[in-house]
Short mmCIF file of C-alpha atoms and ligand atoms in Angstrom, two decimals:
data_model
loop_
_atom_site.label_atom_id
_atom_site.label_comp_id
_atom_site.label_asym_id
_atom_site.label_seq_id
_atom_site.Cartn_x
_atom_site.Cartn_y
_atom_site.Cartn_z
CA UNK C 1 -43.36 46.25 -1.60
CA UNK C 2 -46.64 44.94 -1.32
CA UNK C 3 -48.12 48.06 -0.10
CA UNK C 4 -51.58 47.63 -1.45
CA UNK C 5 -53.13 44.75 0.93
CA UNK C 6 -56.49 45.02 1.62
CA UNK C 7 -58.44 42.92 3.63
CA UNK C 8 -61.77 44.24 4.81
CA UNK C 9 -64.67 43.18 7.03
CA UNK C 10 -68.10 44.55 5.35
CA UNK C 11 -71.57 44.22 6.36
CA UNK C 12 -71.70 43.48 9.79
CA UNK C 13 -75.12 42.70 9.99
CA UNK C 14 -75.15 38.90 10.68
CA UNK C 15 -77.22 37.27 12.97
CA UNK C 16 -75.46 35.02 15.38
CA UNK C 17 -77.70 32.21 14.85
CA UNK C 18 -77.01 32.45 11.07
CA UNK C 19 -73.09 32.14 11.30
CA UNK C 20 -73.16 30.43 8.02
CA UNK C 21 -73.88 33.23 6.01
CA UNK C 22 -70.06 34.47 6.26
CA UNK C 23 -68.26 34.13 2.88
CA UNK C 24 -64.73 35.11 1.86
CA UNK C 25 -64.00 36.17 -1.68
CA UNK C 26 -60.47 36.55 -2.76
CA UNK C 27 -59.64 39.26 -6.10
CA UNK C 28 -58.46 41.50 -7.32
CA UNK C 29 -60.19 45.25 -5.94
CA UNK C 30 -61.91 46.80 -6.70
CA UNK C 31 -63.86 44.48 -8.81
CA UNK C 32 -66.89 44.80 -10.30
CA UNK C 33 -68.29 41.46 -10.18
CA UNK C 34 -67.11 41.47 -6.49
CA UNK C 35 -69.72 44.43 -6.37
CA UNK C 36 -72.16 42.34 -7.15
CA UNK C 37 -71.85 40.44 -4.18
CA UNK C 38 -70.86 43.65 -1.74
CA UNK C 39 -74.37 45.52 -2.43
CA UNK C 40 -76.07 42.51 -1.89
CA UNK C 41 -74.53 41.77 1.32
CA UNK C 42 -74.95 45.60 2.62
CA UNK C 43 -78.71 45.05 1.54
CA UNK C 44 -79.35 42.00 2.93
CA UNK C 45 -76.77 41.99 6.12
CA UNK C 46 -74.42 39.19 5.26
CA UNK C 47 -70.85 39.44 6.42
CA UNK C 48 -68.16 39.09 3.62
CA UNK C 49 -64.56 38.82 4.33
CA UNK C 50 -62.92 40.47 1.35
CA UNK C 51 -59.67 39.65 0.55
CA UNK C 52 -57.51 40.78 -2.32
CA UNK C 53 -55.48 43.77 -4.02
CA UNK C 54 -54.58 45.75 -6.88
CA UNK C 55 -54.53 43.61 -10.44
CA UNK C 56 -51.30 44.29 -10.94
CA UNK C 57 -50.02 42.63 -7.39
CA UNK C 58 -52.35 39.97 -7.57
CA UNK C 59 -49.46 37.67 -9.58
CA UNK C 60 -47.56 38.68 -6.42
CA UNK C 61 -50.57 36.63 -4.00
CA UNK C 62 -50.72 33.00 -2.87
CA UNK C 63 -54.18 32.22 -4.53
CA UNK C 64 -55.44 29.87 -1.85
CA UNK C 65 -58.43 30.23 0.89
CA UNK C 66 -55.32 31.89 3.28
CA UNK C 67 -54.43 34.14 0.15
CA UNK C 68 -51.94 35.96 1.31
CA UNK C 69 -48.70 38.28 -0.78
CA UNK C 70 -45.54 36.29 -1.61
CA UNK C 71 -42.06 37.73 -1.27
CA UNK C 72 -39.59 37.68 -4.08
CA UNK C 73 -38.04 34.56 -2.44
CA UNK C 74 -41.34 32.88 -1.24
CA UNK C 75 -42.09 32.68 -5.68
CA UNK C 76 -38.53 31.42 -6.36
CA UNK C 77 -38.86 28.40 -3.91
CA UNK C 78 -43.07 27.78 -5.05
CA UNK C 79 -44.15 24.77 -6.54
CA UNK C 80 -47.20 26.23 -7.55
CA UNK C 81 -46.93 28.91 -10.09
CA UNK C 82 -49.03 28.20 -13.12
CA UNK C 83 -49.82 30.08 -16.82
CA UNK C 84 -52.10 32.89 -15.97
CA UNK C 85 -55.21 32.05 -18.79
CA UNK C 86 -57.49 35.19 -18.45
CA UNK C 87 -57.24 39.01 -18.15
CA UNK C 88 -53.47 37.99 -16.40
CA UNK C 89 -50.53 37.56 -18.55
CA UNK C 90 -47.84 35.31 -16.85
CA UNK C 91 -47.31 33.47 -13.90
CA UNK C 92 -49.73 33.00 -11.38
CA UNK C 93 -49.27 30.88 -7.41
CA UNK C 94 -52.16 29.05 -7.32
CA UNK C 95 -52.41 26.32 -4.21
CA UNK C 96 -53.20 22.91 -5.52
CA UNK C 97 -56.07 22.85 -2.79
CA UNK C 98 -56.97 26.26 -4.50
CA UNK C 99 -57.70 24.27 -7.54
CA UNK C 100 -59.39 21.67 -6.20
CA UNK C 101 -61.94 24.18 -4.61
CA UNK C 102 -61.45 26.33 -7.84
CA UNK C 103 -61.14 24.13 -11.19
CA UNK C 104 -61.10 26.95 -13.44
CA UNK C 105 -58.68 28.81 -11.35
CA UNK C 106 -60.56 32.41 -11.44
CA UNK C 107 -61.02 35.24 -9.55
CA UNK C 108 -63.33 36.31 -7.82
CA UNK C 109 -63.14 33.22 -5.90
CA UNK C 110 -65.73 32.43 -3.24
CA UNK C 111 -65.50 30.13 -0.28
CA UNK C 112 -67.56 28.82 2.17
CA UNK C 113 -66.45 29.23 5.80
CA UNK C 114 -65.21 25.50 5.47
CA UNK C 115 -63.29 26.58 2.69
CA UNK C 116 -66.02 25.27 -0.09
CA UNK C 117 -64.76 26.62 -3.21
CA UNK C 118 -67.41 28.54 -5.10
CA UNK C 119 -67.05 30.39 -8.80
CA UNK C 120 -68.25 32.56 -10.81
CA UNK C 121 -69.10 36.04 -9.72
CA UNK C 122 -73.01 35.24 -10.31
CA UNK C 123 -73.14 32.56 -8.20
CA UNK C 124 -71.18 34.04 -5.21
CA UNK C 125 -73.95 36.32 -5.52
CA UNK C 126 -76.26 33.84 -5.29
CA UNK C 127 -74.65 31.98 -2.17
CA UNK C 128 -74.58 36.06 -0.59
CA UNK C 129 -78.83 36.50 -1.98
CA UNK C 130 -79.40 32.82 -0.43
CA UNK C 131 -77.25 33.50 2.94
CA UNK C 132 -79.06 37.15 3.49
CA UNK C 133 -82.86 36.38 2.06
CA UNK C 134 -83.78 35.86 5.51
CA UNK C 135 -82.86 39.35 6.28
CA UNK C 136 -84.07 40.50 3.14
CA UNK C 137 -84.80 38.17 -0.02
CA UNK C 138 -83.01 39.14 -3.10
CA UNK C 139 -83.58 36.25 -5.02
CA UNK C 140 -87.46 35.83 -6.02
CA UNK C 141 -90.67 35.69 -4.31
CA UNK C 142 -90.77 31.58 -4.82
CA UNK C 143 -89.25 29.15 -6.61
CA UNK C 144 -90.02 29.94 -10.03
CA UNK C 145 -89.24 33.45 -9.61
CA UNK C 146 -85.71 32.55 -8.62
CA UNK C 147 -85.75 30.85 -11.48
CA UNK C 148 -86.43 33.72 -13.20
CA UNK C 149 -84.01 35.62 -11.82
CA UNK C 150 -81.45 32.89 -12.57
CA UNK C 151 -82.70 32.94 -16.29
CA UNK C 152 -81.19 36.64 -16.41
CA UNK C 153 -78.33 35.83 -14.28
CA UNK C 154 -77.22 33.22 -16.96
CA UNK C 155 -78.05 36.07 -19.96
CA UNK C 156 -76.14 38.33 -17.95
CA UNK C 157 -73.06 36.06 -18.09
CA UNK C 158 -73.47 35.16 -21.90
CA UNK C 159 -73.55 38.97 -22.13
CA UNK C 160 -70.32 39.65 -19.83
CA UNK C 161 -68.17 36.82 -21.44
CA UNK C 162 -68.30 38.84 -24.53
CA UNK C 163 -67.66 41.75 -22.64
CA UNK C 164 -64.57 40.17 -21.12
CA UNK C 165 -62.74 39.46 -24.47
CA UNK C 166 -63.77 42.63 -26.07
CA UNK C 167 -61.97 44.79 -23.32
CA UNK C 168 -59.15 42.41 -22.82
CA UNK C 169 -58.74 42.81 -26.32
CA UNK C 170 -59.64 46.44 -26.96
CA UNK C 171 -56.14 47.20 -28.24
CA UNK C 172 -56.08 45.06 -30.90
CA UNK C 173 -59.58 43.76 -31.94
CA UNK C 174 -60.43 41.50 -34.75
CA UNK C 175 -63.37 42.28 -36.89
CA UNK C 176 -64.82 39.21 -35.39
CA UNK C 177 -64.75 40.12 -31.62
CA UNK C 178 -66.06 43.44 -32.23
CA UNK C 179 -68.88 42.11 -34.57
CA UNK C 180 -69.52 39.44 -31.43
CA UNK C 181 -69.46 42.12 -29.00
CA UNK C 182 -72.00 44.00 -30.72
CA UNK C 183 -74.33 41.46 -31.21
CA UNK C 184 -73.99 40.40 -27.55
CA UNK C 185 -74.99 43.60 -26.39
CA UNK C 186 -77.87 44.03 -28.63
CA UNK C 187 -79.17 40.89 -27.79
CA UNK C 188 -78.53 41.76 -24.17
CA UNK C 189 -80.13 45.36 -24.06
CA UNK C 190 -82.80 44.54 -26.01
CA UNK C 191 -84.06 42.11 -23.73
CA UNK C 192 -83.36 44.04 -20.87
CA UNK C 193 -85.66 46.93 -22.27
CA UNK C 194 -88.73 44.81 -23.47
CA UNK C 195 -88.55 43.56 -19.87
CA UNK C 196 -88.11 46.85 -17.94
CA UNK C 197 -91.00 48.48 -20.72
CA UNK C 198 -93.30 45.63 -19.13
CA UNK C 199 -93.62 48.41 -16.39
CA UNK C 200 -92.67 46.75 -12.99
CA UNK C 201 -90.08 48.80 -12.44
CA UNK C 202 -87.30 46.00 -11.87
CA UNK C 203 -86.41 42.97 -14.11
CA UNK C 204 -88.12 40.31 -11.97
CA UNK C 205 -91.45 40.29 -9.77
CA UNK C 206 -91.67 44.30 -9.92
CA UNK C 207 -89.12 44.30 -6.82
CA UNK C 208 -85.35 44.20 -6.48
CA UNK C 209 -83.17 41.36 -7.03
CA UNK C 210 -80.06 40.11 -7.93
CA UNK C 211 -80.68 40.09 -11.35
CA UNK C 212 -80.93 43.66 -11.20
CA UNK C 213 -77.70 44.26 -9.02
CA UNK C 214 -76.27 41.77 -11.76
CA UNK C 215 -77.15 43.77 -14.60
CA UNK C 216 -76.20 47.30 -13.18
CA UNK C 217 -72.69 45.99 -12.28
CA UNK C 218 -72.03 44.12 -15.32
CA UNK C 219 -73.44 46.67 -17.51
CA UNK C 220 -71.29 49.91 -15.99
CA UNK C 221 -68.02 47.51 -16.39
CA UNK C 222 -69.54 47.01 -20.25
CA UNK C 223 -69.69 51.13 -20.20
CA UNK C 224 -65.82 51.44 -20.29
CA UNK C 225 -65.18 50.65 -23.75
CA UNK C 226 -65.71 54.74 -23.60
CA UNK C 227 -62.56 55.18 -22.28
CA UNK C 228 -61.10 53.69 -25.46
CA UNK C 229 -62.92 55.99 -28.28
CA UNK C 230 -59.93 56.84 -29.64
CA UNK C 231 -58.19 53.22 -29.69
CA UNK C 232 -61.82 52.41 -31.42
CA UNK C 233 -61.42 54.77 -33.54
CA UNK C 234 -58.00 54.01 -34.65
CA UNK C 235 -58.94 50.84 -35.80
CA UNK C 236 -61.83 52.07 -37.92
CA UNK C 237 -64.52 51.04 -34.95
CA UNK C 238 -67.16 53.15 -32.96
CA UNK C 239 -68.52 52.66 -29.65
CA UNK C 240 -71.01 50.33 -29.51
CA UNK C 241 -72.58 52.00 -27.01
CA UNK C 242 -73.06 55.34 -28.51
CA UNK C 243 -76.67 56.42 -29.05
CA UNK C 244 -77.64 53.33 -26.05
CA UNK C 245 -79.69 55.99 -23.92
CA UNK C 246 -81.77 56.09 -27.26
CA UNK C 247 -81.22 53.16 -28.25
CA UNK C 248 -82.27 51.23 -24.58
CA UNK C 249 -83.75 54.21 -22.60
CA UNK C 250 -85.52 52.12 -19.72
CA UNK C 251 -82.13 50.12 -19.64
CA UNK C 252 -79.60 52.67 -19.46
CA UNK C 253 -82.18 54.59 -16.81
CA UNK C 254 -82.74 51.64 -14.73
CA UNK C 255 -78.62 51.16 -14.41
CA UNK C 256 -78.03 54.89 -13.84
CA UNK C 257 -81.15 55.24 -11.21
CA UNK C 258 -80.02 52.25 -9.45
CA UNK C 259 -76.34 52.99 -9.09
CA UNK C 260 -77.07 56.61 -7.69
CA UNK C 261 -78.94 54.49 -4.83
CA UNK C 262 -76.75 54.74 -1.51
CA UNK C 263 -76.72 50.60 -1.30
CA UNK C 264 -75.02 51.07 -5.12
CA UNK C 265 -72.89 54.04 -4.73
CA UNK C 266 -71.39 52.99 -1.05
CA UNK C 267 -69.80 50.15 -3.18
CA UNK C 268 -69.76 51.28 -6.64
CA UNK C 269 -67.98 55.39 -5.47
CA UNK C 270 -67.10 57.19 -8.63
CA UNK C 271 -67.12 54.32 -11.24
CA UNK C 272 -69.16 56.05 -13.40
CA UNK C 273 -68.83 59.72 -12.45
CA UNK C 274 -67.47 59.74 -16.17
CA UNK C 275 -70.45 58.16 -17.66
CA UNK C 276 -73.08 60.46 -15.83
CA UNK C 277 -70.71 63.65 -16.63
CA UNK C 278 -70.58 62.31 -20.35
CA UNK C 279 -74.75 61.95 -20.33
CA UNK C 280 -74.68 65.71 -18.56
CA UNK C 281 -76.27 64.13 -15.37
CA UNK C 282 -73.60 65.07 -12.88
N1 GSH W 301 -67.16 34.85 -15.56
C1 GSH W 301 -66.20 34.86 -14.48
C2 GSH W 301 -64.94 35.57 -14.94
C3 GSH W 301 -63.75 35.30 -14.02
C4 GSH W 301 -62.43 35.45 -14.74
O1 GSH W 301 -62.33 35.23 -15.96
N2 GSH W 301 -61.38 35.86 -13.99
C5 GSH W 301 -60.06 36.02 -14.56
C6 GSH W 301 -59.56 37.42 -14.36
S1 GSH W 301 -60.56 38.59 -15.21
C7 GSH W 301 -59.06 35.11 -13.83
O2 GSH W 301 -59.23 34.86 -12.65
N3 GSH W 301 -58.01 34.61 -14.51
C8 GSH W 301 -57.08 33.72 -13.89
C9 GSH W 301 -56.02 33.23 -14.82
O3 GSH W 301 -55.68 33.92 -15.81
O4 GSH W 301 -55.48 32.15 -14.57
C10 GSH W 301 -66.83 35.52 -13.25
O5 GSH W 301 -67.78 36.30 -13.42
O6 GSH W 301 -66.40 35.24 -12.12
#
């Protein structure tokens, strides 16, 4: 029944003497904000255990550091299922350790190789940019470049939030989400573009970091509201995102350019074949 397993070993790059660079990360796959954390690691040679499956069988998972797929019987006798709160509807078998290590009970869920809980998909990338950046530093020249990078990291998540409830929701949006989402992503974009139009090629210290692998991954998730036209449509909406290459040229060019990279498209494969075929790049 629970045909879908996947647990990979990626990035094999470590160094011996660096043995704490390995991470797990339990989710759902593919994920993009597990992406995030996969290109990094293939750029910077940090081993990630990846564990996880398909949304639909994650209710069907043991959340915990061993994560592992529950039978019919193993959910019937468990003491920990739980009200999914996000992007899950249901239950959900979260470990009680799992929420100790995990207080807001989300996925993707990082750990340490001592089983060190750590959340949100921006700062697993940051523990896989910090882990790698003696390999290959991802993360800002010095300290208040990484600071830097954080300060789009955190824009990035303001940005993604909205992003969150507005495809969750896509089916049946209120005026007010939609209005939010909009907002968010002009407010987003625009900064994005007065930054990339400051001609360095990358959003911090005119090289790659992780606020760029942040953006591109974040912003291509963003970029399926186009599969809903018509549900937009239906409800009297448009896509926000319609005239963007106009709109945010530099922006949309710097997400498109980096995801054609190998380091991008090994991780990312066809995401957004439909987005370059729609923008007659393909
Ligand atoms: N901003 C978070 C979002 C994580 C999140 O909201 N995950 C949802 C699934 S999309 C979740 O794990 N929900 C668990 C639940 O419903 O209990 C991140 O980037 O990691």
């Amino acid at each position: 029944m629970m045909s879908g397993k996947i647990a990979e070993r990626r990035s094999t790059l470590s160094n011996d003497d660096n043995s704490n660079s390995v991470l797990r990360i339990f989710s759902y796959l593919p994920n993009p904000r597990v992406w995030k954390s996969l290109i990094t690691a293939g750029l910077c040679g940090v081993e990630i255990e990846l564990l996880g499956d398909k949304p639909s069988n994650l209710p069907h998972w043991l959340w915990d550091f061993d994560a592992r797929p529950l039978s019919e019987s193993d959910k019937a006798d468990s003491p920990y299922a739980r009200q999914s709160r996000r992007g899950f509807s249901g239950e959900l078998y979260k470990t009680d350790q799992f929420l100790q290590e995990h207080p807001f009970g989300t996925v993707p869920a990082g750990f340490s190789p001592s089983g060190l809980g750590i959340f949100e998909s921006n700062s697993i990338l940051r523990a896989v940019a910090r882990a790698g950046s003696s390999n290959l530093n991802l993360y800002g020249k010095d300290d208040y470049h990484a600071s830097r990078v954080d300060s789009f990291l955190d824009a990035n998540l303001v940005f993604s939030r909205e992003a969150q409830v507005y495809l969750l929701g896509m089916n049946e949006l209120t005026l007010e989400t939609y209005n939010r989402m909009q907002a968010a992503y002009e407010f987003y974009l625009s900064g994005i573009e007065n930054c990339l139009q400051q001609g360095d090629g990358y959003l911090v210290g005119g090289e790659l970091s992780i606020a760029d692998i942040s953006y591109v991954c974040d912003f291509a998730q963003f970029l399926r509201e186009g599969h809903n036209v018509e549900s937009l449509h239906n409800q009297g909406l448009d896509l926000i995102s319609k005239n963007g290459p106009e709109e945010y040229p530099l922006a949309y060019e710097h997400m498109l350019e980096l995801s054609s990279t190998e380091a991008f498209s090994s991780v990312m494969g066809t995401y957004l074949n439909w987005y370059k075929k729609k923008l007659g790049l393909d």
